[in-house]
CSV table of C-alpha atoms and ligand atoms in Angstrom, one decimal:
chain,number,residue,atom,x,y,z
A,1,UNK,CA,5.7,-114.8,-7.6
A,2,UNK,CA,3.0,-114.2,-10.6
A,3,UNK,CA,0.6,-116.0,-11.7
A,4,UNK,CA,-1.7,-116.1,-15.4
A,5,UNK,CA,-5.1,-115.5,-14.3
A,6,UNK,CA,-7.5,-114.5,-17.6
A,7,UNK,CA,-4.5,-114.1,-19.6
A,8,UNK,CA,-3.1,-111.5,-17.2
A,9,UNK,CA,-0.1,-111.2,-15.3
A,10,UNK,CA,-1.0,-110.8,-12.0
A,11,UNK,CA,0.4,-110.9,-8.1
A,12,UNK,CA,0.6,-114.7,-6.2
A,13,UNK,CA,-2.4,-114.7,-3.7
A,14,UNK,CA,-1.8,-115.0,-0.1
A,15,UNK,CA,-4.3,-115.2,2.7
A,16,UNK,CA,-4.0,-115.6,6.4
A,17,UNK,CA,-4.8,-114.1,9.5
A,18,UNK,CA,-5.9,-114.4,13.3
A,19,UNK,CA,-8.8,-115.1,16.0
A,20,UNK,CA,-9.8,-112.4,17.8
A,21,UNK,CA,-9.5,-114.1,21.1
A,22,UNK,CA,-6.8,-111.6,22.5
A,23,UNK,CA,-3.8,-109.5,21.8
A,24,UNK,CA,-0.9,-110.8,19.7
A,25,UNK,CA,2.1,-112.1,21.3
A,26,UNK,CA,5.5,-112.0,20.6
A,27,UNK,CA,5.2,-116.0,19.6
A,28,UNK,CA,2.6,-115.0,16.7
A,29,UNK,CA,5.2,-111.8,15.4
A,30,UNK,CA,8.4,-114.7,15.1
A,31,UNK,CA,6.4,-117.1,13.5
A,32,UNK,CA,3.9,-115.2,11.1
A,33,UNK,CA,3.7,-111.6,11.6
A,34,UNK,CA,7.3,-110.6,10.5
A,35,UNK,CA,7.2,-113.0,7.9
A,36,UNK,CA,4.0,-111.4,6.7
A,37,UNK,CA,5.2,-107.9,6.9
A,38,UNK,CA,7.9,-109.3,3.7
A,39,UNK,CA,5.4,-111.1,1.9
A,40,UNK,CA,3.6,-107.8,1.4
A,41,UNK,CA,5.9,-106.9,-0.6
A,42,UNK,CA,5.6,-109.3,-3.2
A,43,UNK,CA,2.4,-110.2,-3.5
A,44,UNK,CA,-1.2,-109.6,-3.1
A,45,UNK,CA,-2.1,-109.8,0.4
A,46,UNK,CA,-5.6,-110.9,2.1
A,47,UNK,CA,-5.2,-110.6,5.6
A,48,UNK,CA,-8.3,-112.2,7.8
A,49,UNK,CA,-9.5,-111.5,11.1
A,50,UNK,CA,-11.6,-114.9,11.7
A,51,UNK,CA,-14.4,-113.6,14.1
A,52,UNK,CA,-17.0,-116.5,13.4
A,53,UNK,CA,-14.0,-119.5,14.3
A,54,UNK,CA,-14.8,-117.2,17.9
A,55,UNK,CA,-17.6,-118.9,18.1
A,56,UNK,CA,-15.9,-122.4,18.9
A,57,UNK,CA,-14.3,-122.4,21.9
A,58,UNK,CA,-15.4,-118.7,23.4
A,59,UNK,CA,-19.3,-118.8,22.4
A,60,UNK,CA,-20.0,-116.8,26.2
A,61,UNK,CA,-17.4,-114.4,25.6
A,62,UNK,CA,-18.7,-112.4,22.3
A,63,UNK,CA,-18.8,-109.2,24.1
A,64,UNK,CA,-15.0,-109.2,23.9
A,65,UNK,CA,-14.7,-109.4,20.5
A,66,UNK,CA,-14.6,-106.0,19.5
A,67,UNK,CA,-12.1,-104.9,21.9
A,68,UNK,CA,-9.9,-107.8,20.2
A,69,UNK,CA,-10.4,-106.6,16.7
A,70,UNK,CA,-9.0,-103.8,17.1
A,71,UNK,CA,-6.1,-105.1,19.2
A,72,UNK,CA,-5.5,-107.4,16.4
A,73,UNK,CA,-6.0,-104.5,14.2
A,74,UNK,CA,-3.5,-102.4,16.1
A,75,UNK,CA,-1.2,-105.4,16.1
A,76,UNK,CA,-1.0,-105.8,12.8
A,77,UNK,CA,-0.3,-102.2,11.9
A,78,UNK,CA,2.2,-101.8,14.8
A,79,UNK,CA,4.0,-104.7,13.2
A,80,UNK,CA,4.6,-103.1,10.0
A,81,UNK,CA,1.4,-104.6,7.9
A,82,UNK,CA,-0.1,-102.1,5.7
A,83,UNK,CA,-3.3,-101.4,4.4
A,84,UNK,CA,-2.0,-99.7,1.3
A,85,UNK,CA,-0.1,-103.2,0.0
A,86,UNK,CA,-2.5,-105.6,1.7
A,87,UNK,CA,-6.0,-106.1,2.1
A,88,UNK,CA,-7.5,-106.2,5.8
A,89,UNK,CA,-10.9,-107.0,6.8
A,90,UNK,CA,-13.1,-109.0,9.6
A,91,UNK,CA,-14.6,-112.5,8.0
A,92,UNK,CA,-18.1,-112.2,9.0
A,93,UNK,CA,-18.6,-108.8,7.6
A,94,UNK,CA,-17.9,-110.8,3.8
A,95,UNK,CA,-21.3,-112.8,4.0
A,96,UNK,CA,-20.2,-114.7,0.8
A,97,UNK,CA,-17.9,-117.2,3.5
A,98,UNK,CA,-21.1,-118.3,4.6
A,99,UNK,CA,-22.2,-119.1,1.7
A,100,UNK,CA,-19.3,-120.8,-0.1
A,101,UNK,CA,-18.9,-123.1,3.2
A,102,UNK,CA,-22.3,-124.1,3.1
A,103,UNK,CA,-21.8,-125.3,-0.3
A,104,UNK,CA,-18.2,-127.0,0.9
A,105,UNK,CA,-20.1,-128.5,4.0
A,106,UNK,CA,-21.4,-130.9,1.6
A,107,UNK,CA,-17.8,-131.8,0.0
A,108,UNK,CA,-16.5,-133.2,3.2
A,109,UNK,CA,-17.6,-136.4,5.5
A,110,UNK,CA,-17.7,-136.6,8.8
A,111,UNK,CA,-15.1,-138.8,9.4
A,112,UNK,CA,-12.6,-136.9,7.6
A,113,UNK,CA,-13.2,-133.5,9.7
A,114,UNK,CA,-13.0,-136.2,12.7
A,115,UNK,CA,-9.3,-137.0,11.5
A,116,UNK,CA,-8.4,-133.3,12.1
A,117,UNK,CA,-5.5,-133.2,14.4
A,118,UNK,CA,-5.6,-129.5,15.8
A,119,UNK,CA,-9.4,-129.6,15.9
A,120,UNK,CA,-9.1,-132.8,18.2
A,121,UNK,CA,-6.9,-131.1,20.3
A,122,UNK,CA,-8.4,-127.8,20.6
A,123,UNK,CA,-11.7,-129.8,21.1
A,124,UNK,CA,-10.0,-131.2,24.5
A,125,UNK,CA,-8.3,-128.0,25.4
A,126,UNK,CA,-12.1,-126.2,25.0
A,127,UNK,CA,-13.5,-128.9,27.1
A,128,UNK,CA,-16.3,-128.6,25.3
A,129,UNK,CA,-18.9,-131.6,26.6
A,130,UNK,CA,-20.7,-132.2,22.8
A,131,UNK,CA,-18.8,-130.3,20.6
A,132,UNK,CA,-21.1,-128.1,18.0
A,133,UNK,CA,-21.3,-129.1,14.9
A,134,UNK,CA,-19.5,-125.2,13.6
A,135,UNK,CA,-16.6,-125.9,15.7
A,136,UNK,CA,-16.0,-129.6,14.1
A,137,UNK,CA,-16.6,-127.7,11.1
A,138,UNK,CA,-14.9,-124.8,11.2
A,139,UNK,CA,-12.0,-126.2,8.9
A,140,UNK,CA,-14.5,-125.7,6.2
A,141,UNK,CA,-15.4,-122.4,7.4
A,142,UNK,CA,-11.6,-122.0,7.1
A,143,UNK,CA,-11.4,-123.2,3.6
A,144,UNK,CA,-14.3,-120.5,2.7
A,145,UNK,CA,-11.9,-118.1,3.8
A,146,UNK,CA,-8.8,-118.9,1.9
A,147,UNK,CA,-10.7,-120.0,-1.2
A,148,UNK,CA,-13.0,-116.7,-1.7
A,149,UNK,CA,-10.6,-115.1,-3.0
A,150,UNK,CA,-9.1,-118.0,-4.6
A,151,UNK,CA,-5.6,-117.5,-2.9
A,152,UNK,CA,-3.0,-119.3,-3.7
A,153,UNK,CA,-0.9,-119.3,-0.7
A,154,UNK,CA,-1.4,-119.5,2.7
A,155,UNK,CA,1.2,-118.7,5.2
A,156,UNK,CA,0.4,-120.5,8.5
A,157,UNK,CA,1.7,-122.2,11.8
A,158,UNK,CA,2.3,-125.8,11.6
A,159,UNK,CA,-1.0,-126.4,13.8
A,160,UNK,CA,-2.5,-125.1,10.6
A,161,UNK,CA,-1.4,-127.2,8.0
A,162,UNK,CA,-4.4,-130.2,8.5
A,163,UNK,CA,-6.4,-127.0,7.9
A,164,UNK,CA,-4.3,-126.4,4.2
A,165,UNK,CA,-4.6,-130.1,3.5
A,166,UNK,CA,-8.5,-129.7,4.0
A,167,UNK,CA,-8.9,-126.6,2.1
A,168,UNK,CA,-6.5,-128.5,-0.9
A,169,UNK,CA,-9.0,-131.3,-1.0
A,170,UNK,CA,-12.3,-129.1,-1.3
A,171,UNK,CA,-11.0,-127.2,-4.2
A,172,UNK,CA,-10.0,-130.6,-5.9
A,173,UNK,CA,-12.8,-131.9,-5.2
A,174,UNK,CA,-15.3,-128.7,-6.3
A,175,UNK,CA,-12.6,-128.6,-9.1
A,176,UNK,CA,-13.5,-132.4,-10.6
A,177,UNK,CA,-17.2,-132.3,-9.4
A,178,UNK,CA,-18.0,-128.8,-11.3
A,179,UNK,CA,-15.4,-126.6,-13.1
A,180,UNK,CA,-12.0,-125.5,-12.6
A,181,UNK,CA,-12.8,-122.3,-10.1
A,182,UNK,CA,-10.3,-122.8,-7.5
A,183,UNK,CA,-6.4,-122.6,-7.4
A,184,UNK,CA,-5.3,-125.2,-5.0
A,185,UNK,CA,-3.3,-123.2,-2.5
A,186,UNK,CA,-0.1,-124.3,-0.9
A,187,UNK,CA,1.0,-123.4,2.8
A,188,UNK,CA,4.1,-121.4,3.3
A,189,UNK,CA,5.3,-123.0,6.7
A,190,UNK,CA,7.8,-120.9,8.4
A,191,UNK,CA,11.1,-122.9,9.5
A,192,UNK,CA,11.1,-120.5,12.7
A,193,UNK,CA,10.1,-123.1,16.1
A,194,UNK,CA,7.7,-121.6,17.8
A,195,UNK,CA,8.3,-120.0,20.6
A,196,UNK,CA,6.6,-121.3,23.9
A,197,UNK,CA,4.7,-120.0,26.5
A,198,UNK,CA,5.8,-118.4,30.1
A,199,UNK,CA,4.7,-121.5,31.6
A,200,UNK,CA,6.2,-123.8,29.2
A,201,UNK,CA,3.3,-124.8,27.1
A,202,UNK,CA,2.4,-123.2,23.8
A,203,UNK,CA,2.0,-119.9,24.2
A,204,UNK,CA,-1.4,-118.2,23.4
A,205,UNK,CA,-3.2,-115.5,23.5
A,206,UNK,CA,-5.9,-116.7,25.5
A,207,UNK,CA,-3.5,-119.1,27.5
A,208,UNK,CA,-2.3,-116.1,30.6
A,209,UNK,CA,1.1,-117.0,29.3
A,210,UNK,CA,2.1,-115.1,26.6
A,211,UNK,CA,4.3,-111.9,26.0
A,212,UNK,CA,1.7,-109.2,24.1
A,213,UNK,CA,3.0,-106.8,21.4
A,214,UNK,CA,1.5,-104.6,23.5
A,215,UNK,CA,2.8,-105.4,26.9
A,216,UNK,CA,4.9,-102.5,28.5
A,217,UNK,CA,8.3,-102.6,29.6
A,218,UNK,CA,7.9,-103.5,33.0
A,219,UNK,CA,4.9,-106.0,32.3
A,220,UNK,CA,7.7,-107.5,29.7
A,221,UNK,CA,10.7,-107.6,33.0
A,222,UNK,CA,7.8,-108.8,35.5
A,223,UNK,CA,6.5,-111.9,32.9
A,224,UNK,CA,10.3,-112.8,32.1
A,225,UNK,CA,10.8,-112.7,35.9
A,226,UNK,CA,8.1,-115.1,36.6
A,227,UNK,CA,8.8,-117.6,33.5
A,228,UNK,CA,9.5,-121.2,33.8
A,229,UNK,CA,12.6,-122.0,32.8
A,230,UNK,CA,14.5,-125.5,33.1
A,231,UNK,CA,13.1,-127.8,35.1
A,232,UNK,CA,15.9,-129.8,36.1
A,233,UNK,CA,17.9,-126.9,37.5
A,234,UNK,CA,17.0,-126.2,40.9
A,235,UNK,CA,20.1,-124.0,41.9
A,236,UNK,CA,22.4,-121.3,39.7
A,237,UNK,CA,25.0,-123.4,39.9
A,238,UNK,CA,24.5,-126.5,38.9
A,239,UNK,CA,24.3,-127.5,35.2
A,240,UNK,CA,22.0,-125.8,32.9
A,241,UNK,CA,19.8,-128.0,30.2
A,242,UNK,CA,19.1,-124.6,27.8
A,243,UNK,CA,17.5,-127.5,25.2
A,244,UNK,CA,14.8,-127.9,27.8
A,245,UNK,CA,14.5,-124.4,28.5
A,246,UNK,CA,11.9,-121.8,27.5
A,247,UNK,CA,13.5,-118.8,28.1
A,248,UNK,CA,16.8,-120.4,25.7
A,249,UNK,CA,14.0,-120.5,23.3
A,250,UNK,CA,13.8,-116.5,23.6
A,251,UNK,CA,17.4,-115.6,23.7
A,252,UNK,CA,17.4,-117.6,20.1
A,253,UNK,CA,14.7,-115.6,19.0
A,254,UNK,CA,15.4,-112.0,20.5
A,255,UNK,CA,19.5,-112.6,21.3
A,256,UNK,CA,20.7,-114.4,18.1
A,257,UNK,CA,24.6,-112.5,19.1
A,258,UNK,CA,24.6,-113.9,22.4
A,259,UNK,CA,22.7,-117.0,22.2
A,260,UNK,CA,25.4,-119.5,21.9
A,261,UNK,CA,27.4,-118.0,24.9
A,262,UNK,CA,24.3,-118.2,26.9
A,263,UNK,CA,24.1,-121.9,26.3
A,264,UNK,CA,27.6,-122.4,26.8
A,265,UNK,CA,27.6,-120.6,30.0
A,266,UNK,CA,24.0,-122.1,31.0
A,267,UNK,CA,25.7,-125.7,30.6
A,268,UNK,CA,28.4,-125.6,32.9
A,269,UNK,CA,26.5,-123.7,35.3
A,270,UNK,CA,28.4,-120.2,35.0
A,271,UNK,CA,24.9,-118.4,34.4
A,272,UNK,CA,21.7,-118.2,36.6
A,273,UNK,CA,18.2,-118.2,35.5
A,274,UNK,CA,17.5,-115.1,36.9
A,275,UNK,CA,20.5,-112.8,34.9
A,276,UNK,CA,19.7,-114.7,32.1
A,277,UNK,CA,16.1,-113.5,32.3
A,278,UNK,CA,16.7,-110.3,33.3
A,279,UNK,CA,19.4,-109.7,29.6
A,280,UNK,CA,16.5,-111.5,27.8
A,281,UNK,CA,13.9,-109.4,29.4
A,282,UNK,CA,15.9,-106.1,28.1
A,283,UNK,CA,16.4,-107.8,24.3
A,284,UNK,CA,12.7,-108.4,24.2
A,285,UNK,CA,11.6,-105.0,25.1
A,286,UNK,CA,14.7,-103.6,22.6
A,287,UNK,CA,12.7,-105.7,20.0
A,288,UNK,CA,9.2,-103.9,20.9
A,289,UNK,CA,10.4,-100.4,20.7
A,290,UNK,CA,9.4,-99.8,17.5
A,291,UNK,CA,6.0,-102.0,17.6
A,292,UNK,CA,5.3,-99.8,20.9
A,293,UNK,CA,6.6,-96.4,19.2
A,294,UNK,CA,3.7,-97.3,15.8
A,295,UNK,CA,1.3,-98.7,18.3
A,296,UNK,CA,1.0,-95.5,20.0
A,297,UNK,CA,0.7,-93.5,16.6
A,298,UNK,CA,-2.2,-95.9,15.2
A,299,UNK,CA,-3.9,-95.9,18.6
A,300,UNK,CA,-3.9,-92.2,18.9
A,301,UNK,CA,-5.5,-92.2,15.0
A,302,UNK,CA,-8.5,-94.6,15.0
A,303,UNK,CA,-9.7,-92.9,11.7
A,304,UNK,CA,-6.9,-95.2,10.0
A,305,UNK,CA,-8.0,-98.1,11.6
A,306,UNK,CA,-11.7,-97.2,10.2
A,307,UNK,CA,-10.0,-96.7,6.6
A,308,UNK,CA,-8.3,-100.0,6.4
A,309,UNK,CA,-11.0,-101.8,7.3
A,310,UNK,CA,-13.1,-100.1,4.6
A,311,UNK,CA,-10.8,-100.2,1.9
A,312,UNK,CA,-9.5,-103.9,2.7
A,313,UNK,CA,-13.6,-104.8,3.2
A,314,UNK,CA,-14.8,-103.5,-0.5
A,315,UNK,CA,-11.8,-104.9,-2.2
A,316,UNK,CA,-12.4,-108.8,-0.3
A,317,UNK,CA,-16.4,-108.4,-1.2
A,318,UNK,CA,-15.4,-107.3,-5.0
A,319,UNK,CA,-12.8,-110.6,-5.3
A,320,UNK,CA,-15.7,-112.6,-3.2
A,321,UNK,CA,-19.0,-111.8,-5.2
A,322,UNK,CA,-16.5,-112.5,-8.0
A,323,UNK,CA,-15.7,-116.3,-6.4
A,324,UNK,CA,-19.6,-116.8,-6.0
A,325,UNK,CA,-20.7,-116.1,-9.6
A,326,UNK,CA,-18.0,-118.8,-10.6
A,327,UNK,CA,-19.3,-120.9,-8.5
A,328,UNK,CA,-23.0,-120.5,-8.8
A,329,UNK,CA,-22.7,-121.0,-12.5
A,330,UNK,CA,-20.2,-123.8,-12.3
A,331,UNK,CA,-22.8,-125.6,-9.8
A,332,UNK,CA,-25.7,-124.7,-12.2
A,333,UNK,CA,-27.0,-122.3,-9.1
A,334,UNK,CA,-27.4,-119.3,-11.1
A,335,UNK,CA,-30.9,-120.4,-12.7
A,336,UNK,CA,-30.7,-118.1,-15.8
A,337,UNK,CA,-33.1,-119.0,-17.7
A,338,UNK,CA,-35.5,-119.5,-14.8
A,339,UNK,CA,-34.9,-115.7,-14.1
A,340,UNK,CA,-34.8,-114.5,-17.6
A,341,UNK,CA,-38.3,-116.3,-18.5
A,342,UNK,CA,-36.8,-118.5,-20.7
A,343,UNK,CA,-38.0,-122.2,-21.4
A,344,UNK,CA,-36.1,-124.6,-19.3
A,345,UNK,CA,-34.9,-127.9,-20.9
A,346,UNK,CA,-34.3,-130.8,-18.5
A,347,UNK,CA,-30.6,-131.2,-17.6
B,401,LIG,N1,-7.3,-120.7,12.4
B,401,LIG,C1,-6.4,-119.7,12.3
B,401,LIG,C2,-5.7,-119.5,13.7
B,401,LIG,O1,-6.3,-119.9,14.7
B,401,LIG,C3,-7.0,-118.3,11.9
B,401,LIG,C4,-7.5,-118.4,10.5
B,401,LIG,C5,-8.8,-118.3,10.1
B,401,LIG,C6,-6.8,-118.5,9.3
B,401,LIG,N2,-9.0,-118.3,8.8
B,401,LIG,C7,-7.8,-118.5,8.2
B,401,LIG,C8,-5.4,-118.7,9.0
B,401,LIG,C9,-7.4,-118.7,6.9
B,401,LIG,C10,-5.1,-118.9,7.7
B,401,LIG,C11,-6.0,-118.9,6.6
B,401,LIG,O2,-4.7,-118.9,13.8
């Protein structure tokens, strides 16, 4: 978990974060936020909240934003992140991103950001007739963000991994070109499926069809209620298919004990969908409990929000400007001399 850097023992990197484009779901705490929560622990956390990658899909909708960050900002806190271990702050208030991804912006072709899988699909989920030229780009943008402050992990989705391979081939390539600045992070992939949506397609929080950290207890029973669940079952008793099914995908998640009983029982038709919502219903809002019991503290103390963004904000901007005088001397962008009066030989 350490790394030499300078001769130093220090703390493995990590960034990774979230879009404000809504609350966090229950999806987002199985497959990141819990595992995030650990990694704290261990090593030194940057912890993003991408408000420019906005921009992409949700241009009209800026006024939201805010509202979002602090959701996200809640969500994090209510999860168990903390800003005493980790470092938390909002990407477009670190100015030096923009800068570093202009310089990256010239490292990669067209083509290549073309190839991206995820951005070809969120293209066509956006619907976006002429996609900008930030939203094609934004896996650079992406790269700005986990390469300021040369992190060396990056805990992500599997959607995010084209996004890892990108960042991996800018710092190799700003690595041959110019100097050794970068470390070329890895992604830690959880081995946790994701969990879908209510209505059976990946759940988001943008999507109407996700399960918020911050839903209630009866918002929780109602969305359960209303869930698809196997679509070749049309009556209690017949035969279950829980392989198919998106509420199976919850008991695994939020009733490990009874999971494989459910299946069993699903299978040769000795449970309905509706009592087997209604028991995963009551395990999921078991499960938020706590996250609702914190969220309620935090909420009720925004002066801690305001602290962990300040302290989380000058620590990234420190490690940032630090990034950008590497690279500005590595690329010959510093202009000494020119500065300092001196005479300038031709390079
Ligand atoms: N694209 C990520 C998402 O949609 C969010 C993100 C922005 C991110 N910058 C990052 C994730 C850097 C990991 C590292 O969830």
């Amino acid at each position: 978990m350490r790394v030499k850097k300078n001769g130093k023992e220090m703390k493995k990197r990590i960034l990774t974060g979230d879009r404000p484009t809504g609350p966090l779901h229950i999806g987002t705490y199985v497959g990141s936020l819990e595992k995030r929560v650990r990694l704290q622990e261990e090593y030194d956390c940057f912890f993003i909240i991408a408000d420019y990658q906005v921009l992409t899909d949700h241009l009209k909708e800026t006024k939201k934003t805010e509202y979002f960050i602090k959701q996200v900002l809640l969500d994090w806190l209510s999860a168990g992140l903390d800003p005493e271990k980790s470092s938390f702050f909002i990407q477009s208030q670190i100015p030096e991103i923009a800068e570093l991804t202009m310089y990256f912006s010239m490292m990669v072709t067209l083509a290549r950001l073309q190839r991206n899988p995820t951005v070809k699909e969120e293209m066509k989920a956006a619907g976006v007739k002429g996609t900008s030229y930030g939203f094609l780009g934004y896996p650079i943008s992406q790269a700005a963000d986990i390469l300021i402050v040369r992190s060396d992990l990056v805990p992500v989705g599997e959607d995010q991994l084209p996004h890892v391979e990108q960042t991996r081939e800018i710092a190799r390539k700003f690595n041959g070109i110019f100097r050794e600045v970068f470390p070329v992070p890895e992604a830690l992939v959880g081995n946790v499926a994701r969990l879908s949506g209510l209505d059976g397609h990946k759940m988001g929080k943008s999507n109407d069809n996700a399960i918020y950290l911050k839903d209630t207890a009866t918002e929780v029973r109602q969305k359960v209620g209303m869930a698809i669940t196997d679509p070749a079952r049309i009556k209690a008793s017949e035969k279950g298919h829980p392989d198919i099914c998106n509420v199976y995908k919850y008991h695994l998640a939020f009733n490990k004990a009874e999971a494989p009983d459910i299946e069993n029982d699903c299978r040769n038709g000795r449970v309905g969908c509706v009592a087997c919502k209604k028991n995963v219903a009551e395990k999921i809002n078991t499960f938020l409990v706590p996250i609702r019991e914190r969220r309620a503290f935090f909420e009720a103390r925004p002066s801690i929000i305001k602290e962990a963004l300040k302290g989380g904000y000058e620590r990234t901007l420190k490690e940032s400007r630090e990034t950008l005088s590497l690279v500005r001397e590595a690329m010959h962008f510093d202009y000494r001399d020119l500065l300092n009066g001196e005479k300038i030989v031709a390079g």
